Coordinates of C-alpha atoms and ligand atoms in Angstrom, one line a residue:
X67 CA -14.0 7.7 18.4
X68 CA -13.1 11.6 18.4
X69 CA -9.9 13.5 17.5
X70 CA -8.6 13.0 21.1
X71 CA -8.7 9.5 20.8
X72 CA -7.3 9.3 17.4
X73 CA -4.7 11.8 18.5
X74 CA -3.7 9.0 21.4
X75 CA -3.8 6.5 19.1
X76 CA -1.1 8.4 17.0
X77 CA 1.4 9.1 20.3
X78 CA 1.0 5.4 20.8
X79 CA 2.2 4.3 17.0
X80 CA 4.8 7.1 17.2
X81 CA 5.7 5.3 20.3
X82 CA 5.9 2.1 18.9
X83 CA 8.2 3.4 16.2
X84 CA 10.5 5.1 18.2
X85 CA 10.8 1.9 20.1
X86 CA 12.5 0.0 17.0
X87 CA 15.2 2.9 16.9
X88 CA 18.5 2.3 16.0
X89 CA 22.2 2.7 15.0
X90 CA 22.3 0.8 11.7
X91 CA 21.7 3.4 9.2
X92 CA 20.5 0.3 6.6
X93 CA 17.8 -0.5 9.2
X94 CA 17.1 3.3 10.0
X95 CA 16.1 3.9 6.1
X96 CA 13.9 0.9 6.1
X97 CA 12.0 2.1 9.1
X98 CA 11.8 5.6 7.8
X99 CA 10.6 4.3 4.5
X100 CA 7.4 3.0 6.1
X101 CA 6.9 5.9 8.4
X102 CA 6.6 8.4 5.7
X103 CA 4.4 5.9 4.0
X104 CA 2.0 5.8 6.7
X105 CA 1.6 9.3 6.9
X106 CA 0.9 9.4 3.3
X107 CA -1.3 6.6 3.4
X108 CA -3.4 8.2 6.0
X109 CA -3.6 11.6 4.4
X110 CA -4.6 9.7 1.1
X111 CA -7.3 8.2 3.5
X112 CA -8.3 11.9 4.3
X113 CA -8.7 12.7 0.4
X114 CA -10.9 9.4 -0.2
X115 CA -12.5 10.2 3.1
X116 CA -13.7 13.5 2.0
X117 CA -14.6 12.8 -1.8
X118 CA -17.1 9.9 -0.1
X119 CA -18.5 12.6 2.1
X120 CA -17.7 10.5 5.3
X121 CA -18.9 11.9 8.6
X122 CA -16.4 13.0 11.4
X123 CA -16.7 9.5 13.4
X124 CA -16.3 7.3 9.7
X125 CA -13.5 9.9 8.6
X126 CA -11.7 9.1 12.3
X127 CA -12.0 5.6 11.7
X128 CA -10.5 5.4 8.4
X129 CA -7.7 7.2 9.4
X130 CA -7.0 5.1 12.4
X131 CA -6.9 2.1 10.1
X132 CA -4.2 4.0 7.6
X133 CA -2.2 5.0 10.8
X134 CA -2.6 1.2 11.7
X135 CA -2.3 -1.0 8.2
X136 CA 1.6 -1.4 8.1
X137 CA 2.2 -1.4 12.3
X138 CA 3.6 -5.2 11.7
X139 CA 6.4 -3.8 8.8
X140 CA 7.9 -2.7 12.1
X141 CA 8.5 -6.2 14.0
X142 CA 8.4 -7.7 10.7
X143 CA 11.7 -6.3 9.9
X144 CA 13.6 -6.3 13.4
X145 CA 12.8 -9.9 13.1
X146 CA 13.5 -10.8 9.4
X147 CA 15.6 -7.9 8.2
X148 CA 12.9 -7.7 4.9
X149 CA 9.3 -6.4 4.2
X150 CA 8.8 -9.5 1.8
X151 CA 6.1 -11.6 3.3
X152 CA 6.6 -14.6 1.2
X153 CA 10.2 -15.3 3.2
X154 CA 9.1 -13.9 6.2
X155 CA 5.5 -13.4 7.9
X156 CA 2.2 -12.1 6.9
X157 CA 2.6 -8.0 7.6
X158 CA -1.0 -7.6 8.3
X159 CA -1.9 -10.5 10.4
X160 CA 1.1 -9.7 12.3
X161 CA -0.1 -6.0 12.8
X162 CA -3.6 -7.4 14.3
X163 CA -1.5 -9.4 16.5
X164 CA 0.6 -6.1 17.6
X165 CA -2.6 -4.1 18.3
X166 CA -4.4 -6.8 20.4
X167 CA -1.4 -7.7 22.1
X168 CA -0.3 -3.9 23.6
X169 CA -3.9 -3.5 23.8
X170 CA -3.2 -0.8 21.3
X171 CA -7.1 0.3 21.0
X172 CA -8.4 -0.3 24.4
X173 CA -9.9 3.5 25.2
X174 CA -12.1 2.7 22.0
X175 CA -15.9 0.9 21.7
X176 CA -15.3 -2.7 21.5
X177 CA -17.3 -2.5 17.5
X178 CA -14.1 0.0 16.5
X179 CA -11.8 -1.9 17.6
X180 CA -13.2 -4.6 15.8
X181 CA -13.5 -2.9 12.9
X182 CA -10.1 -1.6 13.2
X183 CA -8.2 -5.2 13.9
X184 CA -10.0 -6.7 10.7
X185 CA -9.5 -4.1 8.2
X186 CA -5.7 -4.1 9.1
X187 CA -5.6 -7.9 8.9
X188 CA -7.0 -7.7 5.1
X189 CA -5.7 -4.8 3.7
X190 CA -3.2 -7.4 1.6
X191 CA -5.4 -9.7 0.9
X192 CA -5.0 -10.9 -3.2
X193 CA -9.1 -10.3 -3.2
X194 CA -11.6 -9.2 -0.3
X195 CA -13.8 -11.8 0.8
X196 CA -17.6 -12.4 -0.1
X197 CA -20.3 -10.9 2.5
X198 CA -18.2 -8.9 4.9
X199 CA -19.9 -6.2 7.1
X200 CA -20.9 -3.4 4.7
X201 CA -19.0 -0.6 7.3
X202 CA -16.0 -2.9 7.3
X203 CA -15.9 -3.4 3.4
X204 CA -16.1 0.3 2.6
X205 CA -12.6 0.7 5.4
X206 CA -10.9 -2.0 3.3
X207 CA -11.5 -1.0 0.0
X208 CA -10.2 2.6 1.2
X209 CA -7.3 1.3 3.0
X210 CA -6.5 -0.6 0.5
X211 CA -6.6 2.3 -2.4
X212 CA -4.7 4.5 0.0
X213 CA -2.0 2.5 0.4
X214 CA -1.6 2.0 -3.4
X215 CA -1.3 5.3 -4.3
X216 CA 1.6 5.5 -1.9
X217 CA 2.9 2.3 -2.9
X218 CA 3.5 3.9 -6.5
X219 CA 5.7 6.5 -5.0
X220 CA 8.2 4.5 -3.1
X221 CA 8.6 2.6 -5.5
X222 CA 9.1 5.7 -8.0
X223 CA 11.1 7.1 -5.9
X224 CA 13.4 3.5 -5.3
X225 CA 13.5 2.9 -9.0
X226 CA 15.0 6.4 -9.5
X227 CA 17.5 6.4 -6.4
X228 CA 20.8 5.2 -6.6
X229 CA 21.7 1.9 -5.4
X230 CA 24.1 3.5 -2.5
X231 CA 20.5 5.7 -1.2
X232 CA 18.0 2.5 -1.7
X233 CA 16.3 1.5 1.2
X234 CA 17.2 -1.9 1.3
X235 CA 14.3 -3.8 2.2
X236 CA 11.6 -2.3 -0.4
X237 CA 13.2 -4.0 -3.4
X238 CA 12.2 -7.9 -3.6
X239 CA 16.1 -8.7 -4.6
X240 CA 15.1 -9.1 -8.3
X241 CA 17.8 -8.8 -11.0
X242 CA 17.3 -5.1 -12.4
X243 CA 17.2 -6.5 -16.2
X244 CA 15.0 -5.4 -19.4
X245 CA 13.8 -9.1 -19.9
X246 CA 10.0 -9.8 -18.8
X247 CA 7.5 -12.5 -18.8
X248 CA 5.0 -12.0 -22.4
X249 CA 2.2 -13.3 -20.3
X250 CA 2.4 -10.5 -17.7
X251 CA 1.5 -7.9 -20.6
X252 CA -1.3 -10.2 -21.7
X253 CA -2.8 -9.8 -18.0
X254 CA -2.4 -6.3 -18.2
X255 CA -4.3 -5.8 -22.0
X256 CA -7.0 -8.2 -19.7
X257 CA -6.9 -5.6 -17.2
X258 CA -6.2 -8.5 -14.6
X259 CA -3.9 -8.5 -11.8
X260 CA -0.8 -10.1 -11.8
X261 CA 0.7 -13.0 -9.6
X262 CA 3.9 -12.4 -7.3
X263 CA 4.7 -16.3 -7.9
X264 CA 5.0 -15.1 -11.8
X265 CA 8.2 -12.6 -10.7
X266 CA 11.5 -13.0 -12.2
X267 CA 12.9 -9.7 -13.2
X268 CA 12.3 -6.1 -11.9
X269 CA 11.0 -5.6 -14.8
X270 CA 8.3 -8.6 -14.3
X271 CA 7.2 -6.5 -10.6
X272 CA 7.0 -3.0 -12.6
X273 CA 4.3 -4.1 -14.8
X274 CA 2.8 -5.7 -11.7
X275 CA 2.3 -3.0 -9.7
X276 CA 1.0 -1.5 -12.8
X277 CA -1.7 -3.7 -12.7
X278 CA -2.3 -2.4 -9.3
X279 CA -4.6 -0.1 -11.2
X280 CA -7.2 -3.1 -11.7
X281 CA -7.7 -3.2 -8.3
X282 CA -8.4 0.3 -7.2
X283 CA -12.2 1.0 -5.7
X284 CA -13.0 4.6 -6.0
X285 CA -13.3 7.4 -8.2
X286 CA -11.0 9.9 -6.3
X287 CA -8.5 7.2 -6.1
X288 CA -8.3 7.5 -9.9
X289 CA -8.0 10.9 -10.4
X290 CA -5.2 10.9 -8.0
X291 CA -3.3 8.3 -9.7
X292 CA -3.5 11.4 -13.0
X293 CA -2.8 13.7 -10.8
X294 CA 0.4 12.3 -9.8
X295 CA 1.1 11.1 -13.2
X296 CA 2.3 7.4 -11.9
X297 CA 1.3 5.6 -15.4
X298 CA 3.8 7.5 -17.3
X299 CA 5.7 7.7 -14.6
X300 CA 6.0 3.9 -14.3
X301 CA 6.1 4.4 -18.4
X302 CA 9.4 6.2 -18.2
X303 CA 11.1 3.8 -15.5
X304 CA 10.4 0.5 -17.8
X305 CA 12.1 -0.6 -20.7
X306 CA 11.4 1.0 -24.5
X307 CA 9.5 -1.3 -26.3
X308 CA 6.5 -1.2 -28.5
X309 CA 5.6 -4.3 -26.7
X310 CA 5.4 -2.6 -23.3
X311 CA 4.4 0.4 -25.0
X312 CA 1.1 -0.9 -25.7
X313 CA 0.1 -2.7 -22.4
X314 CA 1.0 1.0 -21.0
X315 CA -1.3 2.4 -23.2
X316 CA -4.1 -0.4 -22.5
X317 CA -3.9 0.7 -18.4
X318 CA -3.7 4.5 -19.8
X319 CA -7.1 3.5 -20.9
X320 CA -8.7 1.8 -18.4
X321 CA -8.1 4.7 -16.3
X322 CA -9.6 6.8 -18.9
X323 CA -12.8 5.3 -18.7
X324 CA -12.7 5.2 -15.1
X325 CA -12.3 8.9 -14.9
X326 CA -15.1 9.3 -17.5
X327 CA -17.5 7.1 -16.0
X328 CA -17.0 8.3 -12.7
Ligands
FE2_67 FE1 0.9 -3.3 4.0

């Protein structure tokens, strides 16, 4: 692949947007929510890209997998009106579908697209799968940093919003109360992810994506998540307790040593 082609490939996905246009400002926000997220996911791909020393051709494909991870949000919610997979369809498999389908990648070697296709399809995954393809593991465990560190900021940016500005679909519908689940804080001193089927409160998903930070790859992807100060950022939109205060400081320290060791 070269810049031409990658410059195609982003006419084509601003295409495919612009095809989902519409009147309903509700629906309007929740497609602009995930444009702005893909452009930030693939200039976080650039950062990563550049820290691992990529070449041109490795840096063109990662960023053709950013542009690419969240293509099914679009179909996902003209169909089901949400961006919650569990009540609706698998996001990523259903982005695959809409690249093969519009034969979305067809100018590019048949090994790209490939490449391309699967790294969309398991950029959600809950955990990568033994033995893949060493090129396509490194693409997924970028992608998949990449879009964290954006995820942090839409949801920074939803907790702060009033409810009248909210994009609708981002929130998972969970009552916006202090109460949490004890065990949730116990994963996160364990530095272990957390389960979506353990959700109750808002305050349950806050901590989750917290844990987010157990599941990050790279060194750059750490000193990005200081730079952009999301733990005490996350710190200042949960609930004041000494409880939560600790299992903050716990992922304040895991990141720590990451930053250290890396
Ligand atoms: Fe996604």
């Amino acid at each position: 692949m070269n810049s031409d082609d990658l410059n195609s490939l982003k006419t084509w996905f601003s295409e495919y947007c612009d095809s989902f246009s519409t009147n309903l400002d509700e629906d309007r926000r929740n497609y602009a929510v995930k444009r702005k997220h893909t452009d930030n996911v693939c200039s976080n791909m650039l950062l990563l890209a550049e820290d691992l020393e990529l070449d041109d051709e490795r840096t063109l494909l990662a960023e053709a997998v950013a542009l690419f991870h969240d293509v099914g949000r679009f179909p996902q919610y003209q169909q089901y009106k949400t961006f919650q997979d569990s009540i609706s369809v698998n996001h990523a498999a259903l982005g695959a579908k809409v690249l093969i389908e519009n034969s979305a990648l067809r100018n590019l070697p048949n090994k790209e697209q490939d490449l391309i296709v699967r790294a969309v399809t398991l950029h959600n995954v809950l955990t990568i799968p033994e033995g893949l393809d060493p090129n396509l593991l490194e693409l997924v465990k970028m992608v998949r940093d990449a879009d964290k560190l954006d995820i942090w900021r839409v949801f920074l940016e939803y907790y702060a919003q009033p409810k009248s500005d909210q994009a609708t679909a981002v929130g998972l519908g969970l009552p916006d109360i202090p109460e949490f689940a004890p065990e949730i804080l116990t994963r996160l001193h364990q530095r272990k992810l957390v389960l979506l089927s353990s959700l109750k409160t808002l305050t349950d998903f806050k901590l989750l994506q917290l844990a987010w930070i157990f599941d990050l790859n790279f060194t750059a992807s750490f000193r990005i998540v200081a730079q952009r100060s999301y733990i005490d950022r996350f710190a200042l939109a949960l609930p004041k307790t000494n409880d939560i205060a600790d299992a903050v400081d716990a992922v304040r320290e895991y990141l720590n040593e990451k930053l250290k060791n890396g």
